[in-house]
XYZ file of C-alpha atoms in Angstrom:
781
model
C 18.406 22.427 -28.047
C 16.540 25.694 -28.555
C 14.679 27.561 -25.858
C 11.891 29.847 -27.089
C 11.385 32.912 -24.935
C 8.695 35.546 -25.345
C 8.765 38.920 -23.638
C 5.839 41.324 -23.920
C 4.880 41.698 -27.564
C 8.435 41.254 -28.861
C 9.122 38.965 -31.749
C 10.145 35.374 -31.164
C 13.728 34.996 -29.997
C 15.716 31.836 -30.443
C 18.373 31.372 -27.810
C 20.895 28.669 -28.560
C 21.881 27.398 -25.173
C 23.166 24.153 -23.768
C 20.957 23.197 -20.768
C 18.888 26.092 -19.594
C 15.759 26.389 -17.512
C 13.119 28.909 -18.631
C 12.242 31.611 -16.138
C 8.991 31.179 -14.215
C 6.188 33.470 -15.306
C 2.999 34.348 -13.465
C -0.017 32.878 -15.257
C -2.598 33.596 -12.570
C -5.849 34.001 -14.486
C -7.927 36.859 -13.099
C -10.434 36.440 -15.950
C -9.967 39.730 -17.752
C -11.002 37.794 -20.877
C -13.959 35.392 -20.634
C -13.377 32.261 -22.718
C -10.506 31.748 -25.146
C -9.549 34.859 -27.103
C -10.227 34.267 -30.787
C -7.328 35.089 -33.146
C -7.297 38.409 -34.982
C -6.314 38.606 -38.635
C -4.291 41.667 -39.635
C -5.550 42.568 -43.094
C -4.745 45.424 -45.439
C -3.110 48.487 -43.950
C -5.594 48.893 -41.083
C -7.417 46.480 -38.800
C -10.310 47.465 -36.553
C -10.629 45.810 -33.128
C -13.569 46.149 -30.764
C -11.947 45.605 -27.363
C -15.311 44.730 -25.822
C -15.238 41.552 -27.901
C -12.580 40.433 -25.420
C -12.981 42.516 -22.257
C -16.410 42.892 -20.680
C -15.386 45.565 -18.157
C -13.035 48.017 -19.869
C -12.356 49.780 -16.557
C -10.183 46.751 -15.743
C -8.022 47.332 -18.835
C -4.929 49.433 -18.125
C -3.215 49.499 -21.523
C -2.686 47.747 -24.842
C 0.663 46.636 -26.302
C 1.060 45.914 -30.014
C 3.920 44.353 -32.021
C 6.655 46.782 -33.062
C 5.623 46.689 -36.736
C 2.155 48.049 -35.891
C 0.987 51.385 -34.583
C -2.268 51.868 -32.703
C -5.001 54.433 -32.335
C -7.453 53.913 -29.490
C -10.668 55.666 -28.573
C -12.616 53.981 -25.798
C -13.410 50.420 -26.818
C -12.326 50.984 -30.425
C -8.760 50.085 -31.379
C -7.311 50.706 -34.821
C -4.138 48.812 -35.756
C -2.138 50.371 -38.583
C 0.439 48.510 -40.641
C 1.304 44.869 -41.206
C 2.998 42.234 -39.087
C 6.670 41.624 -39.781
C 6.051 37.918 -39.085
C 3.047 35.751 -39.819
C 2.319 35.254 -36.094
C 2.383 37.760 -33.259
C 0.508 38.731 -30.104
C -1.587 41.673 -28.974
C -1.362 42.136 -25.206
C -4.000 43.596 -22.905
C -2.593 44.740 -19.573
C -4.502 44.636 -16.314
C -2.944 45.053 -12.853
C 0.488 44.089 -14.127
C -0.768 41.012 -15.944
C -0.543 40.673 -19.761
C -3.432 38.862 -21.437
C -2.782 37.695 -24.998
C -4.786 37.839 -28.208
C -3.235 35.786 -31.058
C -2.462 37.785 -34.203
C -2.084 36.358 -37.702
C -1.032 38.217 -40.814
C -3.689 38.010 -43.510
C -2.777 37.148 -47.072
C -5.367 38.767 -49.317
C -4.331 39.404 -52.900
C -5.925 41.725 -55.495
C -7.819 39.976 -58.297
C -9.048 41.802 -61.395
C -12.390 40.835 -62.937
C -12.964 41.993 -66.511
C -15.875 41.920 -68.958
C -15.122 42.966 -72.505
C -18.444 42.458 -74.286
C -21.077 45.104 -75.121
C -23.154 46.109 -72.081
C -24.569 49.128 -70.272
C -23.921 47.945 -66.714
C -21.957 45.053 -65.253
C -21.952 43.911 -61.634
C -20.592 40.858 -59.898
C -22.061 38.739 -57.126
C -20.383 35.843 -55.363
C -19.122 34.282 -52.201
C -16.732 37.198 -51.668
C -19.504 39.827 -51.399
C -22.315 37.752 -49.851
C -23.909 37.357 -53.315
C -24.876 41.019 -53.259
C -24.358 42.483 -56.725
C -25.112 45.972 -55.421
C -21.786 45.912 -53.561
C -19.536 45.424 -56.584
C -20.018 47.293 -59.853
C -17.460 46.958 -62.636
C -16.196 50.313 -63.918
C -16.348 51.114 -67.617
C -12.995 51.618 -69.335
C -11.518 51.646 -72.839
C -11.707 47.876 -73.317
C -14.928 47.138 -71.423
C -15.557 46.834 -67.686
C -13.312 45.883 -64.759
C -13.012 45.895 -60.990
C -10.452 44.696 -58.439
C -11.409 42.594 -55.420
C -9.046 41.596 -52.580
C -9.402 37.904 -51.768
C -7.831 35.506 -49.302
C -6.492 32.210 -50.673
C -9.336 29.837 -51.468
C -12.046 28.953 -53.955
C -14.857 31.406 -54.742
C -18.035 30.942 -56.748
C -19.467 33.969 -58.535
C -21.673 35.235 -61.354
C -21.678 38.359 -63.479
C -24.851 40.444 -63.626
C -24.903 42.017 -67.087
C -27.692 44.533 -67.641
C -29.664 42.834 -64.905
C -29.195 39.267 -66.150
C -27.015 36.691 -64.401
C -24.419 34.831 -66.448
C -21.165 32.983 -66.029
C -17.907 34.783 -66.699
C -17.060 34.217 -70.397
C -13.386 34.855 -69.644
C -13.232 32.047 -67.066
C -13.658 28.426 -68.166
C -13.748 27.096 -64.579
C -17.243 26.548 -63.209
C -19.122 24.378 -60.729
C -22.754 23.345 -60.511
C -24.682 25.165 -57.804
C -26.702 22.122 -56.733
C -29.905 23.744 -57.974
C -29.665 22.926 -61.645
C -27.446 25.892 -62.568
C -23.751 26.712 -62.768
C -21.459 29.321 -61.230
C -18.060 30.515 -62.337
C -15.318 29.680 -59.868
C -11.943 31.279 -59.231
C -9.113 29.786 -57.191
C -6.577 31.878 -55.284
C -3.528 29.708 -54.608
C -3.109 28.523 -51.035
C 0.138 27.712 -49.241
C 1.562 24.318 -50.195
C 0.666 21.847 -47.405
C 3.850 19.911 -48.180
C 5.887 22.960 -47.115
C 3.862 24.135 -44.096
C 4.970 23.349 -40.514
C 2.178 20.856 -39.753
C 1.809 20.282 -35.997
C 0.698 17.066 -34.301
C 0.247 16.037 -30.683
C 2.955 13.515 -29.804
C 3.318 12.757 -26.081
C 2.839 14.214 -22.616
C 3.811 13.906 -18.977
C 2.186 15.394 -15.910
C 4.255 18.540 -16.421
C 4.771 18.924 -20.164
C 3.362 18.340 -23.636
C 5.395 17.457 -26.727
C 4.316 18.203 -30.291
C 5.962 16.901 -33.441
C 6.113 18.886 -36.659
C 6.935 18.522 -40.313
C 8.923 21.366 -41.908
C 10.815 23.509 -39.447
C 8.807 26.431 -38.019
C 10.354 29.887 -37.965
C 7.901 31.228 -35.402
C 5.770 29.548 -32.762
C 3.062 30.929 -30.521
C 1.921 28.895 -27.512
C -0.939 30.002 -25.264
C -2.340 28.606 -22.063
C -5.810 30.083 -21.698
C -5.172 33.735 -22.604
C -1.494 33.900 -21.681
C 1.507 33.717 -23.972
C 3.626 30.804 -22.707
C 7.397 31.253 -22.747
C 8.454 27.811 -21.469
C 8.764 26.186 -24.894
C 11.726 24.060 -25.991
C 12.407 23.263 -29.644
C 14.285 20.155 -30.694
C 15.036 19.072 -34.264
C 11.533 17.780 -34.972
C 9.530 18.590 -31.860
C 8.336 21.225 -29.426
C 8.012 20.629 -25.696
C 5.713 22.907 -23.714
C 5.846 23.159 -19.946
C 2.314 23.170 -18.506
C 1.897 26.225 -16.255
C 1.505 25.211 -12.615
C -1.480 27.575 -12.372
C -3.424 25.166 -14.610
C -3.826 22.789 -11.670
C -6.339 25.170 -10.105
C -8.721 24.993 -13.090
C -11.098 22.129 -13.800
C -10.789 22.711 -17.544
C -8.238 24.806 -19.372
C -6.540 24.664 -22.769
C -3.182 24.923 -24.475
C -3.272 26.355 -28.007
C -0.403 26.336 -30.484
C 0.312 27.881 -33.891
C 3.502 27.802 -35.945
C 4.591 29.455 -39.180
C 7.346 29.509 -41.752
C 7.923 31.311 -45.017
C 5.200 29.245 -46.717
C 2.432 30.105 -44.280
C 0.687 29.315 -40.980
C 0.283 25.802 -39.590
C -2.816 24.053 -38.401
C -3.753 24.969 -34.842
C -3.496 22.538 -31.928
C -5.966 22.492 -29.026
C -5.071 20.451 -25.931
C -7.594 20.177 -23.087
C -6.309 19.985 -19.525
C -8.064 18.816 -16.386
C -6.587 20.225 -13.168
C -3.437 20.917 -15.148
C -3.006 17.485 -16.705
C -3.690 16.441 -20.286
C -7.173 14.988 -20.727
C -6.736 11.248 -21.336
C -10.177 9.669 -21.132
C -13.467 10.569 -22.786
C -15.113 9.796 -19.439
C -13.547 13.045 -18.178
C -15.631 15.065 -20.636
C -18.597 17.038 -19.312
C -21.636 18.452 -21.049
C -20.082 21.896 -20.536
C -17.245 20.915 -22.931
C -18.496 22.597 -26.087
C -16.265 20.595 -28.467
C -17.786 17.374 -27.078
C -21.395 18.277 -27.832
C -23.646 16.275 -30.155
C -26.767 18.299 -30.934
C -30.214 16.989 -31.800
C -32.726 19.415 -33.292
C -36.430 18.769 -33.019
C -39.354 20.902 -34.112
C -41.474 20.859 -30.959
C -44.824 20.531 -32.752
C -43.594 17.639 -34.894
C -41.717 15.505 -32.368
C -43.944 13.874 -29.751
C -47.435 14.600 -28.449
C -47.300 14.124 -24.694
C -50.394 16.096 -23.700
C -53.491 15.832 -25.884
C -55.308 18.481 -23.838
C -53.272 21.309 -25.345
C -53.795 20.212 -28.966
C -55.292 23.106 -30.874
C -54.855 23.146 -34.633
C -56.016 26.361 -36.299
C -59.647 26.036 -37.368
C -59.246 27.557 -40.794
C -60.034 25.529 -43.904
C -57.524 27.516 -45.965
C -54.680 25.770 -44.088
C -53.544 22.484 -45.582
C -53.145 19.801 -42.870
C -49.380 19.659 -43.563
C -49.150 23.329 -42.539
C -51.186 23.048 -39.347
C -50.371 22.009 -35.801
C -49.734 18.284 -35.222
C -49.747 18.371 -31.412
C -46.117 17.926 -30.355
C -45.263 19.638 -27.075
C -42.765 20.055 -24.238
C -44.334 17.229 -22.251
C -43.744 14.918 -25.205
C -40.058 15.821 -25.346
C -39.705 15.292 -21.601
C -41.286 11.855 -22.004
C -38.702 10.884 -24.624
C -35.877 12.050 -22.349
C -37.339 9.950 -19.534
C -37.768 6.822 -21.666
C -34.095 7.021 -22.666
C -34.447 7.788 -26.377
C -31.754 10.470 -26.419
C -29.487 8.611 -23.991
C -29.559 5.499 -26.172
C -28.811 7.615 -29.218
C -25.923 9.282 -27.365
C -27.192 12.865 -27.571
C -25.941 15.338 -24.973
C -27.439 18.614 -26.264
C -31.082 19.167 -27.243
C -31.993 22.080 -29.493
C -35.658 23.081 -29.294
C -37.459 25.122 -31.943
C -38.960 28.428 -30.664
C -41.580 28.064 -27.929
C -42.776 31.671 -27.567
C -46.445 32.466 -28.120
C -47.374 32.570 -31.801
C -50.631 33.717 -33.482
C -53.739 31.569 -33.742
C -54.718 32.524 -37.285
C -53.760 31.682 -40.878
C -51.080 33.684 -42.675
C -49.068 33.596 -45.868
C -49.925 31.931 -49.146
C -48.644 29.110 -51.297
C -50.060 28.533 -54.803
C -49.814 24.787 -55.430
C -51.815 23.515 -53.672
C -53.414 26.760 -52.548
C -52.846 27.013 -48.823
C -52.143 29.372 -45.973
C -50.072 28.479 -42.902
C -50.346 28.201 -39.169
C -47.441 29.149 -36.901
C -46.781 25.536 -35.842
C -43.015 26.083 -36.294
C -42.819 28.866 -33.690
C -40.959 31.477 -35.773
C -43.755 34.122 -35.740
C -43.699 35.478 -32.160
C -46.518 37.643 -30.784
C -44.807 37.545 -27.375
C -41.115 37.361 -26.619
C -41.420 35.978 -23.091
C -44.622 33.946 -22.897
C -44.566 30.216 -23.685
C -47.084 29.153 -26.340
C -49.855 27.311 -24.479
C -50.064 24.803 -27.345
C -46.547 23.670 -26.437
C -46.802 23.863 -22.654
C -46.243 26.208 -19.756
C -43.546 27.427 -17.385
C -43.805 24.409 -15.085
C -43.563 21.937 -17.969
C -40.587 23.743 -19.465
C -38.789 23.795 -16.127
C -39.436 20.056 -15.768
C -37.985 19.434 -19.246
C -34.829 21.345 -18.313
C -34.496 19.573 -14.967
C -34.976 16.105 -16.470
C -32.520 16.869 -19.298
C -29.846 18.078 -16.885
C -30.325 15.091 -14.604
C -29.708 12.943 -17.700
C -26.506 14.865 -18.460
C -27.955 16.813 -21.400
C -27.808 20.482 -22.311
C -30.830 22.298 -23.701
C -30.474 25.234 -26.083
C -33.448 27.251 -27.271
C -34.127 28.594 -30.748
C -34.463 32.352 -30.374
C -35.989 34.718 -32.966
C -34.493 38.200 -32.681
C -34.876 39.421 -36.258
C -38.633 39.966 -36.448
C -41.973 39.693 -34.712
C -45.458 38.929 -36.006
C -47.699 41.866 -36.799
C -50.028 40.849 -33.940
C -47.275 41.560 -31.417
C -48.303 44.740 -29.531
C -44.780 46.146 -29.936
C -45.426 46.778 -33.626
C -48.113 49.338 -32.777
C -46.430 50.686 -29.644
C -43.019 51.328 -31.237
C -43.396 51.600 -35.036
C -40.098 53.522 -35.199
C -38.295 50.370 -34.026
C -38.950 48.610 -37.335
C -37.556 48.856 -40.840
C -39.751 50.117 -43.651
C -41.689 47.652 -45.761
C -40.984 49.851 -48.794
C -37.616 51.059 -50.052
C -36.971 54.649 -51.197
C -37.440 53.597 -54.833
C -40.942 52.326 -54.003
C -40.090 48.631 -54.305
C -41.254 46.271 -51.599
C -38.611 45.110 -49.140
C -39.535 41.449 -48.704
C -37.176 38.490 -49.184
C -34.329 40.784 -50.267
C -31.869 38.370 -48.679
C -28.685 39.917 -50.031
C -29.051 43.522 -51.198
C -31.205 44.483 -48.165
C -29.756 41.914 -45.794
C -30.221 43.898 -42.557
C -33.623 45.464 -43.306
C -35.629 42.989 -45.393
C -38.943 41.604 -44.165
C -39.380 37.851 -44.433
C -43.085 38.267 -45.240
C -45.720 40.990 -45.276
C -46.884 40.100 -41.752
C -43.399 39.842 -40.179
C -42.044 43.336 -39.369
C -38.256 43.456 -39.107
C -36.748 45.004 -35.986
C -34.165 47.632 -36.853
C -31.328 46.194 -34.815
C -28.902 48.762 -36.138
C -30.372 51.161 -33.563
C -28.980 51.069 -29.995
C -32.378 52.051 -28.576
C -33.816 48.853 -30.095
C -30.861 46.596 -29.341
C -30.905 47.339 -25.595
C -34.418 46.077 -24.793
C -34.284 43.305 -27.381
C -31.103 41.809 -25.916
C -32.690 42.082 -22.458
C -35.600 40.045 -23.785
C -33.219 37.328 -24.940
C -31.508 37.435 -21.554
C -34.878 36.805 -19.915
C -34.737 33.199 -21.140
C -31.243 32.593 -19.760
C -31.992 34.265 -16.424
C -35.514 32.933 -15.928
C -34.773 29.372 -17.052
C -31.765 27.101 -16.645
C -30.932 27.042 -20.348
C -27.497 26.207 -21.744
C -27.520 28.462 -24.784
C -29.256 29.644 -27.924
C -29.635 28.724 -31.541
C -30.114 32.107 -33.193
C -32.422 32.382 -36.179
C -31.436 34.347 -39.305
C -28.159 35.619 -37.827
C -26.854 37.332 -40.961
C -29.971 39.510 -41.150
C -29.146 41.076 -37.772
C -26.551 43.794 -37.265
C -23.353 42.948 -35.385
C -24.338 45.535 -32.776
C -27.019 43.168 -31.467
C -24.697 40.165 -31.210
C -22.015 42.142 -29.406
C -24.486 43.561 -26.899
C -26.151 40.216 -26.264
C -22.892 38.330 -25.783
C -21.569 41.034 -23.477
C -24.679 40.591 -21.319
C -24.375 36.797 -21.442
C -20.821 37.064 -20.152
C -21.461 39.668 -17.464
C -24.851 38.437 -16.224
C -24.565 34.647 -16.577
C -21.059 33.317 -17.299
C -19.060 35.537 -14.931
C -21.260 35.172 -11.821
C -22.034 31.454 -12.257
C -19.105 30.070 -14.337
C -21.755 28.417 -16.476
C -20.993 27.372 -20.043
C -23.292 29.042 -22.594
C -23.216 27.951 -26.241
C -24.499 30.278 -28.968
C -24.796 29.042 -32.545
C -26.230 31.013 -35.438
C -27.886 30.368 -38.768
C -26.371 32.069 -41.794
C -26.579 31.046 -45.424
C -23.719 32.745 -47.227
C -20.009 32.913 -47.857
C -17.525 31.812 -45.228
C -16.285 35.387 -44.992
C -19.795 36.567 -44.078
C -20.390 33.634 -41.728
C -17.066 34.144 -39.945
C -17.764 37.841 -39.349
C -20.298 36.755 -36.703
C -18.010 34.223 -35.009
C -15.498 35.471 -32.453
C -14.965 36.026 -28.741
C -17.493 38.866 -28.628
C -20.323 37.325 -30.618
C -21.268 33.743 -31.547
C -19.411 30.523 -30.725
C -20.206 29.152 -34.169
C -22.721 28.913 -36.991
C -24.070 26.017 -38.992
C -21.663 25.189 -41.807
C -24.067 25.047 -44.715
C -21.187 25.373 -47.178
C -19.746 22.028 -46.086
C -23.242 20.543 -45.822
C -24.167 21.516 -49.388
C -20.953 20.015 -50.732
C -21.467 16.878 -48.627
C -24.986 16.470 -50.024
C -23.694 16.798 -53.588
C -20.757 14.455 -52.956
C -22.592 11.623 -51.248
C -25.819 11.847 -53.264
C -24.432 12.252 -56.791
C -22.140 9.703 -58.417
C -20.440 12.247 -60.703
C -19.292 14.605 -57.912
C -15.746 13.729 -56.744
C -14.641 13.592 -53.124
C -12.164 16.396 -53.868
C -15.068 18.858 -53.826
C -15.994 17.967 -50.248
C -12.380 17.738 -49.067
C -11.624 21.183 -50.501
C -14.774 22.617 -48.929
C -13.919 21.149 -45.527
C -10.401 22.561 -45.651
C -11.812 25.975 -46.587
C -13.890 25.903 -43.399
C -10.926 24.856 -41.281
C -8.942 27.738 -42.774
C -11.673 30.232 -41.932
C -12.931 28.958 -38.581
C -9.918 27.094 -37.182
C -9.028 23.420 -36.867
C -10.977 23.127 -33.605
C -13.951 25.339 -34.350
C -17.442 25.136 -32.854
C -19.363 25.283 -36.130
C -22.388 23.019 -36.520
C -21.986 20.072 -38.920
C -25.571 19.194 -39.837
C -27.121 16.012 -41.245
C -30.103 18.014 -42.452
C -32.108 21.169 -41.969
C -35.740 22.282 -41.664
C -35.351 24.534 -44.714
C -33.958 21.897 -47.092
C -35.337 18.720 -48.628
C -34.215 15.575 -46.798
C -30.843 14.295 -47.948
C -32.138 10.750 -48.430
C -34.693 12.020 -50.955
C -31.948 13.624 -53.015
C -29.795 10.505 -52.656
C -32.443 8.151 -54.075
C -33.580 10.539 -56.821
C -37.046 11.136 -55.351
C -36.209 14.842 -55.365
C -34.089 16.219 -58.185
C -31.406 18.826 -57.575
C -32.735 20.971 -60.437
C -36.345 21.165 -59.243
C -38.287 23.175 -56.664
C -38.013 20.863 -53.649
C -40.816 22.685 -51.824
C -43.189 22.155 -54.750
C -42.107 18.512 -54.950
C -43.081 18.005 -51.325
C -46.500 19.516 -51.903
C -47.421 17.820 -55.162
C -46.306 14.197 -54.798
C -45.830 11.592 -52.128
C -42.135 11.196 -51.472
C -40.898 7.920 -50.037
C -37.551 6.134 -50.207
C -37.428 4.258 -53.512
C -33.803 3.053 -53.562
C -32.418 1.173 -50.562
C -28.850 2.285 -51.392
C -29.895 5.788 -50.277
C -29.832 4.586 -46.666
C -26.152 3.700 -47.116
C -25.477 7.143 -48.542
C -27.224 8.791 -45.589
C -25.205 6.691 -43.163
C -22.016 7.831 -44.919
C -23.028 11.480 -44.744
C -23.776 11.081 -41.024
C -20.403 9.391 -40.512
C -18.668 12.324 -42.195
C -20.427 14.870 -39.999
C -19.743 12.846 -36.853
C -16.014 12.655 -37.513
C -15.356 16.274 -38.541
C -13.934 18.929 -36.243
C -16.832 20.970 -34.919
C -20.193 20.115 -33.382
C -22.292 17.359 -35.034
C -25.998 18.167 -35.390
C -28.702 15.582 -36.137
C -31.922 16.895 -37.668
C -34.765 14.885 -36.168
C -35.755 11.978 -38.389
C -32.377 11.744 -40.105
C -31.418 9.004 -37.661
C -34.047 6.770 -39.327
C -33.837 8.101 -42.882
C -37.145 9.967 -42.920
C -37.778 11.198 -46.502
C -39.343 14.428 -47.728
C -39.191 17.440 -49.995
C -38.637 20.929 -48.620
C -40.836 22.347 -45.880
C -43.310 21.402 -44.655
C -42.743 17.929 -46.149
C -39.391 17.661 -44.350
C -41.179 18.321 -41.043
C -43.267 15.188 -40.710
C -44.250 13.830 -37.301
C -41.376 11.897 -35.760
C -41.702 8.111 -35.837
C -40.253 5.968 -33.046
C -41.877 2.569 -33.525
C -42.819 0.138 -36.308
C -39.812 1.167 -38.341
C -38.763 -0.594 -41.518
C -35.684 -2.784 -41.220
C -33.450 -0.287 -43.057
C -34.756 2.549 -40.892
C -33.935 0.532 -37.778
C -30.493 -0.263 -39.190
C -29.866 3.406 -39.936
C -30.797 4.375 -36.390
C -28.478 1.692 -35.000
C -25.583 2.912 -37.154
C -26.299 6.522 -36.176
C -26.187 5.444 -32.525
C -22.823 3.737 -33.076
C -21.467 6.848 -34.746
C -22.615 9.164 -31.967
C -21.168 6.855 -29.319
C -17.853 6.688 -31.205
C -17.743 10.463 -31.439
C -18.429 10.983 -27.762
C -16.090 8.248 -26.518
C -12.977 8.909 -28.580
C -10.902 12.004 -27.853
C -9.287 11.872 -31.302
C -12.724 12.641 -32.781
C -13.244 15.541 -30.377
C -9.836 17.228 -30.113
C -7.653 15.413 -32.647
C -5.806 16.751 -35.670
C -7.655 16.277 -39.012
C -5.657 15.134 -42.038
C -6.440 13.722 -45.469
C -4.326 10.620 -46.053
C -5.541 10.074 -49.623
C -8.393 11.140 -51.868
C -9.674 9.969 -55.248
C -12.933 10.486 -57.093
C -14.849 7.879 -55.071
C -12.662 7.192 -52.042
C -11.165 9.192 -49.221
C -9.138 8.266 -46.138
C -9.089 10.678 -43.198
C -6.905 10.427 -40.116
C -7.596 12.066 -36.782
C -4.924 11.910 -34.098
C -4.814 12.889 -30.434
C -1.403 11.909 -29.044
C -1.151 8.095 -29.409
C -4.846 7.760 -30.198
C -5.399 7.497 -33.961
C -8.640 7.069 -35.882
C -8.938 6.361 -39.599
C -12.197 7.128 -41.412
C -12.608 5.483 -44.831
C -15.315 6.201 -47.402
C -16.307 4.572 -50.683
C -19.045 6.520 -52.466
C -19.159 4.469 -55.659
C -21.882 1.983 -56.583
C -19.401 -0.899 -56.554
C -17.177 -2.363 -53.841
C -13.674 -0.948 -53.464
C -10.486 -2.163 -51.788
C -8.896 0.559 -49.679
C -5.337 0.120 -48.412
C -3.598 1.648 -45.399
C 0.018 1.636 -44.289
C -0.687 0.583 -40.689
C -0.161 -2.492 -38.504
C -3.377 -4.523 -38.546
C -2.996 -5.787 -34.985
C -3.034 -2.197 -33.696
C -6.485 -1.384 -35.079
C -10.025 -2.718 -35.159
C -13.007 -2.006 -37.388
C -16.267 -0.740 -35.920
C -18.722 -1.418 -38.750
C -18.248 -5.103 -39.587
C -15.670 -4.821 -42.354
C -12.626 -7.134 -42.261
C -8.974 -6.140 -42.132
C -6.629 -8.104 -44.371
C -2.885 -7.768 -44.851
C -1.737 -7.761 -48.478
C 1.904 -7.095 -49.410
C 2.544 -5.531 -46.028
C -0.415 -3.185 -46.159
C -3.819 -3.370 -44.507
C -6.617 -3.718 -47.059
C -10.312 -3.237 -46.321
C -12.990 -4.114 -48.847
C -15.707 -1.466 -48.594
C -19.171 -2.270 -50.010
C -20.864 0.238 -52.330
C -21.730 3.590 -50.713
C -20.229 2.700 -47.368
C -17.670 3.692 -44.761
C -15.524 2.213 -42.038
C -13.894 3.673 -38.951
C -10.722 2.138 -37.562
C -9.836 2.746 -33.939
C -6.859 1.556 -31.932
C -7.209 -1.666 -29.991
């Protein structure tokens, strides 16, 4: 056998011994690091580390140890790592009172890629997923043959466009392209990834009260095992397995985790996450609590459009320029509390409610839309004129506190949508502190509105929404205190953060530091923070780590899921590739939000039935025609999309109304009043299937913590396996318009279907006949 031993930050040693017992290490957790330390990627020749991302109180940090192949430069909280790792996995150690806390290190694998344009032009730029679609960041340099530039990219697939003399076009030198889902096309480049057939893929195998065993394919050269934030040395390697001794200190913690990575010459394995309860492997879903972030199922409702529980506070804006669709409908906090009390969310299986913003918004009409001509009220809550006062049209302090109390007594979290990026011009702060805001006009005289990419951190969303300059510490301090008001004044369980990518990292670091020091440390309360960013995975991931957000909504996977399930010609390979890209960026057990829909997109079901075309303005469609479901098969497609989101690693998120297949164009047509009763039969069926899916997700540990693997994929079919020790789940999809027989190499008596399809054995294999646009989930008997 082989005994793995780790000492300090030394490289992995393999000691070939005959029967040896690993030495006992001290894993007493004195909480130098709050939460699990997110891995650091060593990229290029220098890597910057903000130590406050990991350590709230730097006075408790004595020293930092780095692997021998790296050198360090440290000034206060800023650590600069110079060089590259000699192995693909290593550990950075933070020392405090003789105890070494571990941060996982992984060697990045970016490669230089040259883009060239050899046709006549005056100026050539490039915009794509690798530069947040900001052409101003990457200009091709003129040379003897034309124009060129070099960009360093990690393995993966990247969409991009050239901007030639101000006009966007595909790269004429690259034949590979993909439709953008909006009627256009982007060029696409693929940087080769490691071969999965050669990687050391890890899988949970078995456990005892004292140890955990993992199996692997392809022998690993290096392994890193962590319990909480400690490097574990008691690891034994056999020919095809690893056995990890569970530290005895784990028995003192209600919930703790073992994390494992392995690597070989080909690359880095998947990561394994094993939850422990009082030091023993979690075996039953009944042991899960609402504080377990991986076990959350979110439900987002727009407060004004969900349920009217108190007619007395109804107050639509009395301005004839506002179309009724853009005015207040009357939903409120009392209405949400009523639906918690009547069991709506419990029956659906939801354990985390996400509320749209409830701060005071203006009473007047703002903005303009041409067809039909209309202005807008602030029914959505995203135009704050106060950052601490509850909008009286939604309720008051007492009603909000009752909502929180009732939700918690029903075992549900509540997270609040928080707007940090901007305020409304009626907010007194705009006049009191004009220097706290970015300029509406740029130095060249152009107006700085809706400049989503080239002025990402300064752009105004509209003429009446001044942007806070959150690059300035003097603004960040009081603004993060205002966000903290909601966590300290009310018993909230976290935030959904609006427009995250338009806010400087300084704000997120300061806020999360305060969340840790003022809420999590003193109370041991779990706080979940999820952001909203439309953009490349590289941009999205820059906001997700130990010192900032837990996750963001994965709109990249969502967009590819919409295209795959709604359009017959799009193959499953597109969605599978997209999902794997996210796992590569965010980890195999990330906390990203997997959404069924969104308040800024047309409803999926309306794309699926052709009521809204992918190449049209979905907002205009919602304004100019009545959109209803016109093809019953679209309900099946929606159910399949929901099944995909419910079975992915991450946090499933239901957009209100998706559980019944509510149709609509883009906003405000996708924000209709929620319907609970007098549903059509297919709407009722869709809600029942959604309920089954949520219950499956919450009651099967393989769907919460299991490995995720693609067993097979074709144009119209895919088989996914998730495994948590002996618990296996197979998820099967058929997206075609005809029935399909799907075969599996399993024993039929070991598994059961959950959605009425029949298992048959043909030539020694299990065969399931899937109807058109359908799915099935097999679980162990």
